[in-house]
XYZ file of C-alpha atoms in Angstrom:
659
model
C 86.057 20.565 70.835
C 86.239 23.823 68.882
C 86.778 26.929 71.020
C 86.940 30.644 70.258
C 90.468 31.989 70.309
C 92.237 34.867 68.561
C 94.220 32.205 66.683
C 91.118 30.658 65.057
C 89.716 32.082 61.839
C 86.220 31.003 60.863
C 85.123 30.747 57.242
C 81.596 30.135 55.957
C 79.831 30.243 52.558
C 77.658 33.125 53.819
C 80.629 35.016 55.293
C 82.317 38.171 54.010
C 86.047 38.666 53.594
C 85.647 42.045 55.275
C 84.427 40.340 58.461
C 86.772 39.816 61.454
C 86.699 36.015 61.033
C 84.992 35.172 64.296
C 82.420 32.421 64.695
C 79.637 35.036 64.562
C 81.196 37.025 61.683
C 83.210 34.592 59.528
C 85.147 35.413 56.405
C 83.825 34.092 53.099
C 86.814 32.431 51.426
C 89.611 30.073 52.394
C 92.145 32.349 50.711
C 91.182 35.189 53.042
C 91.272 32.887 56.065
C 94.751 31.724 55.079
C 96.029 35.278 54.710
C 94.706 36.039 58.215
C 96.523 33.086 59.797
C 99.738 34.078 58.049
C 99.458 37.500 59.632
C 99.326 36.016 63.128
C 102.539 36.839 65.002
C 101.685 35.707 68.509
C 103.453 32.861 70.254
C 100.274 30.836 69.945
C 100.384 31.108 66.151
C 102.100 27.711 66.064
C 98.631 26.268 66.778
C 96.653 28.551 64.423
C 93.462 27.173 62.940
C 91.021 27.749 60.121
C 87.604 26.415 61.079
C 85.408 25.727 58.057
C 81.638 25.817 58.427
C 79.493 23.381 56.485
C 78.372 24.162 52.939
C 79.777 24.488 49.431
C 82.923 26.419 48.475
C 83.506 26.892 44.744
C 86.580 27.421 42.532
C 88.873 26.515 45.402
C 92.580 26.362 44.638
C 94.417 26.680 47.937
C 98.228 26.801 48.082
C 100.143 26.333 51.347
C 103.853 26.703 52.019
C 106.383 26.598 54.842
C 105.119 29.807 56.459
C 101.892 27.926 57.268
C 103.651 25.579 59.693
C 101.470 24.705 62.664
C 98.208 25.347 60.807
C 95.108 23.193 61.212
C 92.278 23.446 58.691
C 89.297 21.637 60.132
C 85.575 21.234 59.680
C 83.292 22.804 62.247
C 82.019 20.030 64.564
C 79.245 17.917 63.015
C 79.239 19.946 59.769
C 80.364 18.953 56.269
C 82.210 21.582 54.214
C 82.820 20.628 50.560
C 85.631 22.306 48.625
C 85.001 22.189 44.877
C 87.676 22.677 42.242
C 85.057 24.211 39.979
C 81.668 25.901 39.969
C 78.079 24.957 39.178
C 76.467 25.665 35.845
C 74.183 28.679 36.244
C 72.221 28.597 32.979
C 70.983 25.877 30.661
C 69.470 25.727 27.221
C 67.186 22.915 26.116
C 68.280 20.861 23.063
C 65.626 18.172 22.698
C 66.265 15.620 25.451
C 69.578 17.270 26.268
C 70.726 20.326 28.191
C 73.563 22.527 26.950
C 75.566 25.354 28.471
C 78.399 27.461 26.993
C 81.898 26.711 28.351
C 84.597 29.236 27.480
C 88.203 28.144 26.956
C 87.642 24.521 25.897
C 88.233 24.932 22.148
C 92.023 24.916 22.543
C 91.965 22.987 25.864
C 92.793 26.018 27.976
C 90.089 24.488 30.155
C 90.007 20.703 29.974
C 88.196 18.117 32.067
C 86.967 14.504 31.857
C 84.696 14.171 34.859
C 81.705 16.105 36.182
C 79.529 15.839 39.274
C 75.741 16.153 39.239
C 74.004 16.513 42.599
C 76.979 14.959 44.354
C 77.326 11.916 42.093
C 79.576 10.860 39.229
C 78.235 10.955 35.665
C 79.729 8.943 32.798
C 81.239 10.673 29.785
C 79.909 9.643 26.362
C 81.480 6.411 25.175
C 81.584 4.265 22.058
C 80.846 1.447 22.136
C 78.482 1.751 25.095
C 79.851 -1.510 26.555
C 83.029 -3.407 25.742
C 85.389 -2.066 23.106
C 86.060 -1.854 19.369
C 88.764 -4.052 17.856
C 91.582 -2.538 15.827
C 93.961 -4.098 13.314
C 97.405 -3.158 14.648
C 99.839 -5.934 15.556
C 103.157 -5.083 17.183
C 105.135 -8.316 16.899
C 108.082 -7.439 19.100
C 109.021 -9.277 22.290
C 108.682 -7.575 25.664
C 111.625 -8.630 27.853
C 111.018 -6.991 31.236
C 111.068 -3.525 32.743
C 114.666 -3.895 33.945
C 115.753 -5.543 30.731
C 114.871 -2.404 28.821
C 111.339 -3.177 27.728
C 110.922 -3.867 24.005
C 113.535 -5.897 22.152
C 113.581 -3.077 19.607
C 111.996 0.373 19.887
C 108.780 0.954 17.929
C 108.810 3.215 14.881
C 106.865 6.462 14.721
C 104.298 4.811 12.462
C 103.854 1.935 14.918
C 103.402 4.359 17.825
C 101.296 7.131 16.344
C 98.577 5.518 14.238
C 95.709 3.060 14.598
C 94.062 1.048 11.808
C 90.354 0.432 12.424
C 87.180 -0.561 10.614
C 85.640 2.437 8.903
C 82.180 1.452 10.151
C 83.350 1.930 13.757
C 84.592 5.522 13.328
C 83.002 6.929 10.192
C 83.057 10.470 8.797
C 81.160 11.819 11.826
C 84.247 11.636 14.059
C 85.068 15.126 15.351
C 88.825 15.054 15.869
C 88.775 18.060 18.227
C 86.366 16.326 20.597
C 87.257 12.653 20.319
C 89.727 10.897 22.609
C 90.783 7.260 22.390
C 91.719 4.744 25.034
C 94.173 2.227 23.544
C 94.461 -0.870 25.739
C 97.773 -2.655 26.282
C 98.580 -5.311 28.931
C 98.992 -3.789 32.407
C 98.106 -0.258 31.299
C 96.357 1.754 28.627
C 96.889 5.087 26.885
C 94.456 7.976 26.558
C 95.260 10.041 23.468
C 93.754 12.854 21.459
C 93.080 12.615 17.736
C 95.170 14.604 15.245
C 93.431 13.385 12.100
C 91.708 10.541 10.301
C 91.802 9.238 6.746
C 89.765 6.398 5.333
C 88.868 4.306 2.316
C 85.858 2.077 1.746
C 86.777 -0.461 4.442
C 89.471 0.912 6.749
C 90.314 4.126 8.558
C 93.645 5.243 9.970
C 93.562 7.454 13.046
C 96.601 9.590 13.793
C 97.240 10.461 17.427
C 97.666 13.941 18.835
C 100.193 12.647 21.382
C 102.141 9.433 21.868
C 100.695 6.449 23.760
C 102.735 4.568 26.342
C 103.061 1.485 24.117
C 102.462 0.918 20.413
C 98.887 -0.186 19.641
C 98.738 -3.956 19.189
C 101.537 -4.663 21.675
C 100.922 -7.839 23.722
C 98.080 -8.878 21.383
C 99.293 -12.487 21.188
C 98.740 -13.048 24.912
C 95.934 -10.606 25.715
C 92.809 -10.120 23.598
C 92.245 -6.709 25.177
C 95.486 -5.467 23.615
C 93.758 -5.119 20.240
C 90.882 -3.042 21.540
C 90.082 0.646 21.914
C 87.275 2.956 23.054
C 86.157 6.345 21.692
C 85.256 8.982 24.291
C 83.592 12.377 24.240
C 81.657 12.372 20.960
C 78.023 13.277 20.363
C 77.318 9.824 18.938
C 78.345 8.286 22.259
C 75.383 9.737 24.178
C 73.330 6.568 24.594
C 71.322 7.043 27.794
C 70.346 9.639 30.417
C 73.101 10.624 32.822
C 75.810 10.851 30.133
C 77.561 13.984 28.899
C 80.233 15.211 26.527
C 82.328 18.348 26.124
C 81.765 19.831 22.663
C 85.043 21.678 22.244
C 84.276 22.549 18.620
C 81.221 24.586 19.644
C 82.469 25.449 23.164
C 79.621 23.944 25.125
C 78.856 21.115 27.513
C 76.040 18.724 26.597
C 74.262 16.744 29.317
C 71.410 14.250 29.041
C 69.509 14.597 32.339
C 68.173 11.611 34.180
C 64.415 11.288 34.774
C 63.301 13.843 37.341
C 66.333 16.114 36.874
C 65.059 19.593 36.008
C 67.407 22.159 34.532
C 66.511 24.789 37.142
C 67.194 22.387 40.037
C 70.241 20.238 39.254
C 73.696 21.215 40.431
C 76.265 20.251 37.803
C 79.839 21.141 38.729
C 82.290 21.966 35.926
C 85.882 21.414 37.149
C 88.298 24.246 36.428
C 91.188 23.796 38.881
C 93.835 21.105 38.379
C 94.677 21.131 42.109
C 92.158 21.990 44.806
C 94.933 21.882 47.399
C 98.625 22.341 46.641
C 101.407 21.981 49.221
C 104.602 23.617 48.011
C 108.071 22.152 48.707
C 109.053 22.700 52.319
C 105.509 22.767 53.665
C 105.420 21.065 57.067
C 103.378 20.524 60.241
C 99.927 20.958 58.693
C 96.761 19.100 59.663
C 93.488 18.761 57.717
C 90.374 17.383 59.409
C 86.861 16.539 58.240
C 87.005 18.242 54.824
C 85.644 16.986 51.504
C 87.389 17.819 48.215
C 85.522 17.335 44.933
C 85.806 17.971 41.201
C 89.336 18.709 40.000
C 90.182 19.089 36.314
C 92.966 17.177 34.560
C 94.873 17.945 31.346
C 95.073 15.233 28.701
C 97.719 12.625 29.542
C 98.471 9.166 28.154
C 98.717 7.996 31.772
C 101.483 5.396 31.788
C 101.893 2.545 34.262
C 99.231 2.859 36.935
C 98.186 6.219 35.375
C 100.970 7.824 37.416
C 101.329 10.569 34.793
C 97.894 12.005 35.651
C 97.517 14.961 38.027
C 95.808 14.949 41.446
C 93.223 17.029 43.287
C 95.557 17.230 46.316
C 99.194 17.696 45.343
C 102.199 18.061 47.615
C 105.940 17.893 46.919
C 108.730 17.495 49.457
C 106.471 18.008 52.471
C 106.858 16.792 56.052
C 104.573 16.015 58.986
C 101.316 16.396 57.076
C 98.133 14.797 58.454
C 94.845 14.164 56.638
C 92.271 12.997 59.172
C 88.738 12.044 58.086
C 89.268 13.728 54.709
C 87.146 12.707 51.701
C 87.969 13.123 48.016
C 85.372 12.340 45.365
C 84.572 12.802 41.681
C 87.983 14.003 40.513
C 89.313 13.749 36.974
C 92.669 12.299 38.033
C 94.141 11.074 41.320
C 92.771 12.063 44.693
C 96.253 12.485 46.303
C 99.767 12.815 44.901
C 102.218 13.420 47.747
C 105.955 13.223 48.298
C 107.976 13.802 51.412
C 108.303 12.404 54.922
C 106.030 11.603 57.860
C 102.734 11.841 55.995
C 99.708 10.321 57.707
C 96.262 9.618 56.237
C 93.675 8.346 58.706
C 90.014 7.413 58.176
C 89.955 8.968 54.710
C 87.360 8.156 52.059
C 88.266 8.271 48.359
C 85.898 7.307 45.582
C 84.931 7.885 41.961
C 88.223 9.123 40.570
C 89.280 9.293 36.951
C 92.705 7.897 37.858
C 93.913 6.359 41.139
C 93.303 6.954 44.829
C 96.570 7.808 46.606
C 100.025 8.085 45.072
C 102.957 8.861 47.319
C 106.726 8.833 47.319
C 108.885 9.308 50.370
C 109.637 7.982 53.825
C 107.469 7.075 56.798
C 104.092 7.398 55.120
C 101.140 5.827 56.917
C 97.653 5.000 55.583
C 95.174 3.514 58.020
C 91.473 2.823 58.412
C 90.645 4.396 55.054
C 88.218 3.363 52.337
C 89.086 3.606 48.624
C 86.751 2.415 45.881
C 85.376 2.994 42.377
C 88.568 4.415 40.938
C 89.983 4.378 37.396
C 86.829 5.666 35.750
C 88.868 7.240 32.919
C 92.207 5.425 33.280
C 91.571 1.726 33.853
C 95.205 1.030 34.708
C 94.759 3.065 37.881
C 95.796 1.772 41.306
C 93.996 2.480 44.557
C 97.282 3.045 46.447
C 100.629 3.451 44.672
C 103.440 3.485 47.236
C 107.033 4.403 46.402
C 109.848 5.184 48.832
C 110.583 3.374 52.093
C 109.288 2.607 55.583
C 105.577 2.763 54.799
C 102.631 1.363 56.738
C 99.261 0.430 55.210
C 96.924 -1.064 57.781
C 93.184 -1.714 58.218
C 92.071 -0.229 54.892
C 89.188 -1.342 52.681
C 89.785 -1.250 48.920
C 87.330 -2.393 46.272
C 86.033 -1.873 42.729
C 89.367 -1.199 41.064
C 90.102 -2.006 37.405
C 93.768 -2.762 38.186
C 95.795 -3.332 41.358
C 94.507 -2.444 44.812
C 97.886 -1.740 46.432
C 101.131 -1.414 44.459
C 104.266 -0.935 46.525
C 107.897 -0.469 45.539
C 108.905 0.473 49.061
C 111.459 -1.435 51.163
C 110.907 -1.875 54.901
C 107.147 -1.591 54.497
C 104.224 -3.245 56.308
C 100.968 -4.044 54.481
C 98.613 -5.666 56.961
C 94.985 -6.245 57.985
C 93.533 -4.803 54.776
C 90.311 -6.005 53.124
C 90.305 -6.006 49.310
C 87.698 -7.234 46.848
C 86.729 -6.701 43.218
C 90.253 -5.647 42.277
C 91.807 -6.432 38.861
C 88.402 -6.108 37.207
C 89.827 -5.307 33.767
C 93.602 -4.876 33.368
C 96.087 -7.763 33.489
C 99.447 -8.425 35.134
C 98.731 -6.776 38.455
C 97.337 -7.922 41.773
C 95.191 -7.043 44.741
C 98.503 -6.485 46.579
C 101.459 -6.016 44.245
C 105.025 -5.585 45.561
C 107.810 -4.873 43.089
C 111.026 -3.095 42.052
C 113.776 -3.214 44.656
C 111.407 -3.891 47.537
C 113.395 -5.455 50.354
C 112.038 -6.577 53.716
C 108.346 -6.031 53.013
C 105.808 -7.769 55.265
C 102.381 -8.614 53.830
C 100.300 -10.083 56.649
C 96.759 -10.494 57.928
C 95.094 -9.316 54.707
C 91.943 -10.773 53.132
C 91.370 -10.686 49.361
C 88.176 -11.778 47.604
C 87.043 -12.066 43.996
C 83.980 -13.364 42.192
C 84.466 -16.781 40.621
C 83.882 -17.003 36.870
C 84.330 -20.452 35.364
C 84.606 -19.049 31.820
C 87.309 -16.532 32.685
C 90.535 -17.536 30.947
C 92.906 -15.082 32.644
C 93.307 -15.785 36.344
C 93.765 -12.977 38.851
C 96.420 -12.640 41.544
C 95.966 -11.885 45.237
C 99.602 -11.494 46.413
C 102.195 -10.773 43.730
C 105.908 -10.258 44.428
C 107.594 -9.023 41.258
C 110.997 -8.036 39.876
C 113.781 -7.257 42.368
C 111.817 -8.194 45.507
C 114.098 -9.664 48.159
C 113.533 -10.933 51.702
C 109.796 -10.255 51.552
C 107.289 -12.170 53.670
C 103.678 -13.025 52.775
C 102.151 -14.619 55.854
C 98.833 -15.152 57.647
C 96.770 -13.930 54.683
C 93.539 -15.114 53.065
C 92.761 -15.295 49.341
C 89.391 -16.440 47.997
C 88.487 -17.126 44.361
C 91.508 -15.453 42.760
C 92.664 -18.525 40.846
C 96.323 -17.558 41.336
C 96.436 -16.619 45.036
C 100.174 -15.948 44.861
C 102.803 -15.217 42.241
C 106.503 -14.766 42.870
C 108.286 -13.475 39.755
C 111.985 -12.612 39.483
C 112.374 -12.494 43.282
C 114.991 -13.770 45.712
C 114.717 -15.221 49.218
C 111.028 -14.494 49.773
C 108.623 -16.570 51.876
C 104.936 -17.531 51.822
C 103.912 -18.936 55.183
C 100.712 -19.763 57.056
C 98.333 -18.438 54.388
C 94.872 -19.785 53.485
C 94.144 -19.947 49.755
C 90.626 -21.054 48.782
C 89.367 -21.459 45.220
C 86.723 -22.930 43.026
C 88.103 -24.538 39.883
C 91.844 -24.664 39.317
C 94.226 -23.018 41.790
C 97.770 -22.169 40.661
C 100.655 -21.357 43.008
C 103.197 -19.737 40.705
C 106.912 -19.121 41.262
C 108.678 -18.061 38.047
C 112.303 -17.016 37.483
C 112.747 -16.750 41.258
C 115.222 -18.213 43.706
C 115.198 -19.138 47.379
C 111.406 -19.132 47.791
C 110.021 -20.781 50.929
C 106.452 -22.112 50.902
C 105.564 -23.543 54.281
C 102.515 -24.239 56.495
C 99.970 -22.977 53.963
C 96.448 -24.266 53.377
C 95.461 -24.773 49.721
C 91.841 -25.571 48.991
C 90.454 -25.942 45.428
C 89.011 -28.343 42.883
C 92.509 -28.896 41.466
C 95.899 -27.527 42.517
C 99.038 -26.833 40.481
C 102.462 -25.777 41.768
C 104.632 -23.976 39.181
C 108.336 -23.471 39.901
C 111.811 -23.745 38.368
C 114.308 -26.174 39.938
C 117.781 -24.835 39.308
C 118.352 -26.109 35.731
C 120.524 -29.157 36.578
C 120.575 -30.206 32.888
C 122.069 -26.876 31.806
C 119.176 -26.009 29.500
C 119.602 -23.032 27.154
C 116.875 -20.723 25.865
C 117.673 -18.910 22.618
C 114.857 -16.511 23.457
C 116.226 -15.408 26.852
C 119.824 -16.555 27.334
C 121.091 -14.213 24.628
C 120.078 -11.307 26.838
C 122.491 -10.573 29.744
C 119.713 -9.687 32.199
C 117.260 -12.475 31.362
C 120.011 -15.114 31.261
C 120.599 -14.615 34.996
C 117.282 -16.396 35.651
C 118.106 -19.570 33.738
C 119.379 -21.270 36.899
C 116.565 -20.078 39.212
C 115.798 -22.696 41.852
C 112.269 -21.498 42.688
C 110.728 -23.124 45.754
C 113.557 -24.433 47.926
C 111.367 -25.370 50.900
C 107.891 -26.857 50.386
C 106.970 -28.227 53.821
C 104.038 -28.841 56.157
C 101.391 -27.565 53.746
C 97.819 -28.862 53.544
C 96.593 -29.367 49.967
C 92.944 -30.336 49.710
C 91.744 -30.991 46.164
C 88.091 -31.849 45.630
C 89.080 -33.708 42.449
C 92.157 -35.303 44.016
C 94.365 -33.470 41.533
C 97.605 -31.958 42.854
C 100.083 -31.414 40.028
C 103.663 -30.159 40.067
C 104.942 -28.334 36.964
C 108.598 -27.570 36.579
C 109.363 -24.422 34.546
C 112.355 -23.156 32.607
C 111.819 -19.424 32.289
C 108.131 -19.344 31.260
C 107.817 -22.777 29.700
C 106.656 -25.914 31.515
C 109.153 -28.727 30.866
C 108.104 -31.410 33.359
C 104.890 -32.416 35.138
C 103.906 -35.013 37.720
C 101.561 -35.648 40.661
C 102.667 -34.348 44.055
C 103.348 -36.778 46.875
C 102.790 -36.469 50.615
C 106.408 -35.721 51.502
C 108.179 -33.368 53.933
C 105.125 -32.938 56.137
C 102.738 -32.023 53.308
C 99.318 -33.680 53.619
C 96.367 -34.067 51.250
C 93.405 -33.658 53.548
C 90.784 -31.118 54.534
C 91.991 -28.597 57.148
C 88.693 -28.815 59.105
C 88.320 -25.059 59.515
C 85.905 -23.647 62.063
C 84.140 -20.268 61.872
C 85.547 -19.295 58.470
C 82.488 -17.249 57.476
C 82.883 -15.118 60.616
C 86.601 -14.604 60.060
C 87.778 -17.090 62.702
C 90.102 -19.466 60.850
C 90.811 -21.979 63.553
C 90.651 -25.786 63.298
C 88.758 -28.653 64.784
C 90.600 -30.613 67.468
C 91.476 -33.516 65.162
C 92.722 -31.345 62.278
C 96.234 -32.158 61.060
C 96.874 -28.421 60.845
C 97.887 -28.418 64.502
C 100.649 -30.989 64.031
C 101.986 -29.087 60.999
C 102.446 -25.932 63.047
C 99.810 -24.002 61.107
C 98.581 -21.082 63.206
C 94.879 -20.197 63.516
C 94.005 -16.873 61.883
C 91.433 -14.189 62.682
C 90.065 -11.734 60.117
C 87.086 -10.368 62.040
C 88.777 -6.963 62.405
C 90.249 -6.782 58.899
C 89.634 -3.560 56.966
C 88.029 -0.470 58.479
C 84.271 -1.072 58.436
C 83.823 -4.528 60.009
C 82.462 -6.016 56.787
C 84.363 -9.320 56.632
C 81.310 -11.565 57.073
C 79.298 -9.613 54.517
C 82.071 -9.789 51.936
C 82.775 -13.470 52.652
C 79.157 -14.412 52.045
C 79.023 -12.342 48.858
C 82.079 -13.945 47.255
C 82.450 -17.294 48.952
C 79.037 -18.921 49.350
C 80.051 -22.056 47.460
C 82.981 -22.688 49.785
C 81.147 -22.303 53.094
C 80.950 -25.630 54.962
C 83.204 -27.311 52.397
C 86.444 -26.887 54.299
């Protein structure tokens, strides 16, 4: 409960910085409140507080450092302060159906932004085409080896990196190079680039980029149709329906097409101007934030890179320690919500949504995320990840993550626990990621008690992954999890000594359990339920097979003798079509195939689940699951909002009562 003390400074939108900062006479800005707490010299200053009254605070760019140790910045009880990294438009001009307002500093990108907020909600930037993407003509025919093998077999040339050949009809002479930006799609990421110039003939146009993309256009095109596609953003011709906008840098104005009922003298449109709303300098420690909402941060143009990790964040902190964000919301930001590094960082009951890039990116030790909700991210960068975790000793528990174009959780953090999370509608666009993706030198990671759902699409050619252990993972455990309608509920790639135990994988159509270029994998006491089931794994290469494609490379050749699944015991495989196939792989090529047999405790029968729709995955008394040592599971408390039953019914109606 908030109390009046000399160590509490109150701030309110109606306050004045000349006021004493009491509850009755608050100051008017957070900067003034911060300067007052820094001036406190009493012994009680270690518990100094800034209490923020409800309302809107504009053009906020707050910087804290080590002299702020012990500070709490908290919302006044039962009030909702919103800290904007920009300010509302104060004057509009009518331009037919559109509204325009002058914006200084955008011609040369001194001010640059890709996301606005109107009356508290996200509005889409102009886009061509309105849905889907254009196709381009680039083809980069060079083999990708792996991240640790150095990437491309040969580096791309400047011409291959910096130009795009397209149909002239798609980007004709109207293209304003100062305004236009392109998203070039690759495989697991995309690149956002500016336009330096364009030249064309009767049929084709060549677009030159202002800055380099992450991969050459046309890379991966042979295995991914999206890798020959692109989108044009922020051009006048892309305004197709009310609610869209674009930034006319050439004429230094913002153009907005209001929705029905939005009057120019009543709407509140926020133009972001600050790259960081909150910045924690190196050495900042022992700070707590409670009940605040941060909205509308600007972002400079960036290609993005893997997971859009090159994009800036509304809340930025480097080398910090003992920082707590409790019941903090971040919305409608051009880049990430959080980018933090340091030790002992705790985020509890936070809400992050509608971000141009990802949700939370951190690097460090002993970081904890719990009971938080992250959704509708990657609105500009579709390779964005809801949570990108790097470092060690992290804990991610009881979070709800949904509506992400790429991975939900990506972790390269040894000694980490990822448990009791609810994820759905992840991997909606990009490929080669997962709802929960663990990679890159991750040792001793436990993935347990999570539930992942996806919508089944019989025509979808590329299957999605629920639990994906990737390059350099060792001694990781995936146990007691649920995956529904992912198609590939698990993938173990280039890993060693990892285990998948006591999971329930349920699918319509074909279900693939995939273990590629891995060794020492244990797959025991799992329930597989689908129309048809395939197990993909290497088996140690007893014939001494050689691959000209991979064995000539010193890194890739180390996987030629991978033994894949070394223990496949006591699993229940129920196929509606009585199809349970084993495929033996050498690197990425299937070389042998046959029907599985009921050996080593594996059985081909229904598990006889009870209460699955309510999250109680137990078994009837005569189920063979009991004799196989398969443990009952409970998901009724998964996530942070108690929505398991609702999500199950939304994504799993076909499977109810068929177990």
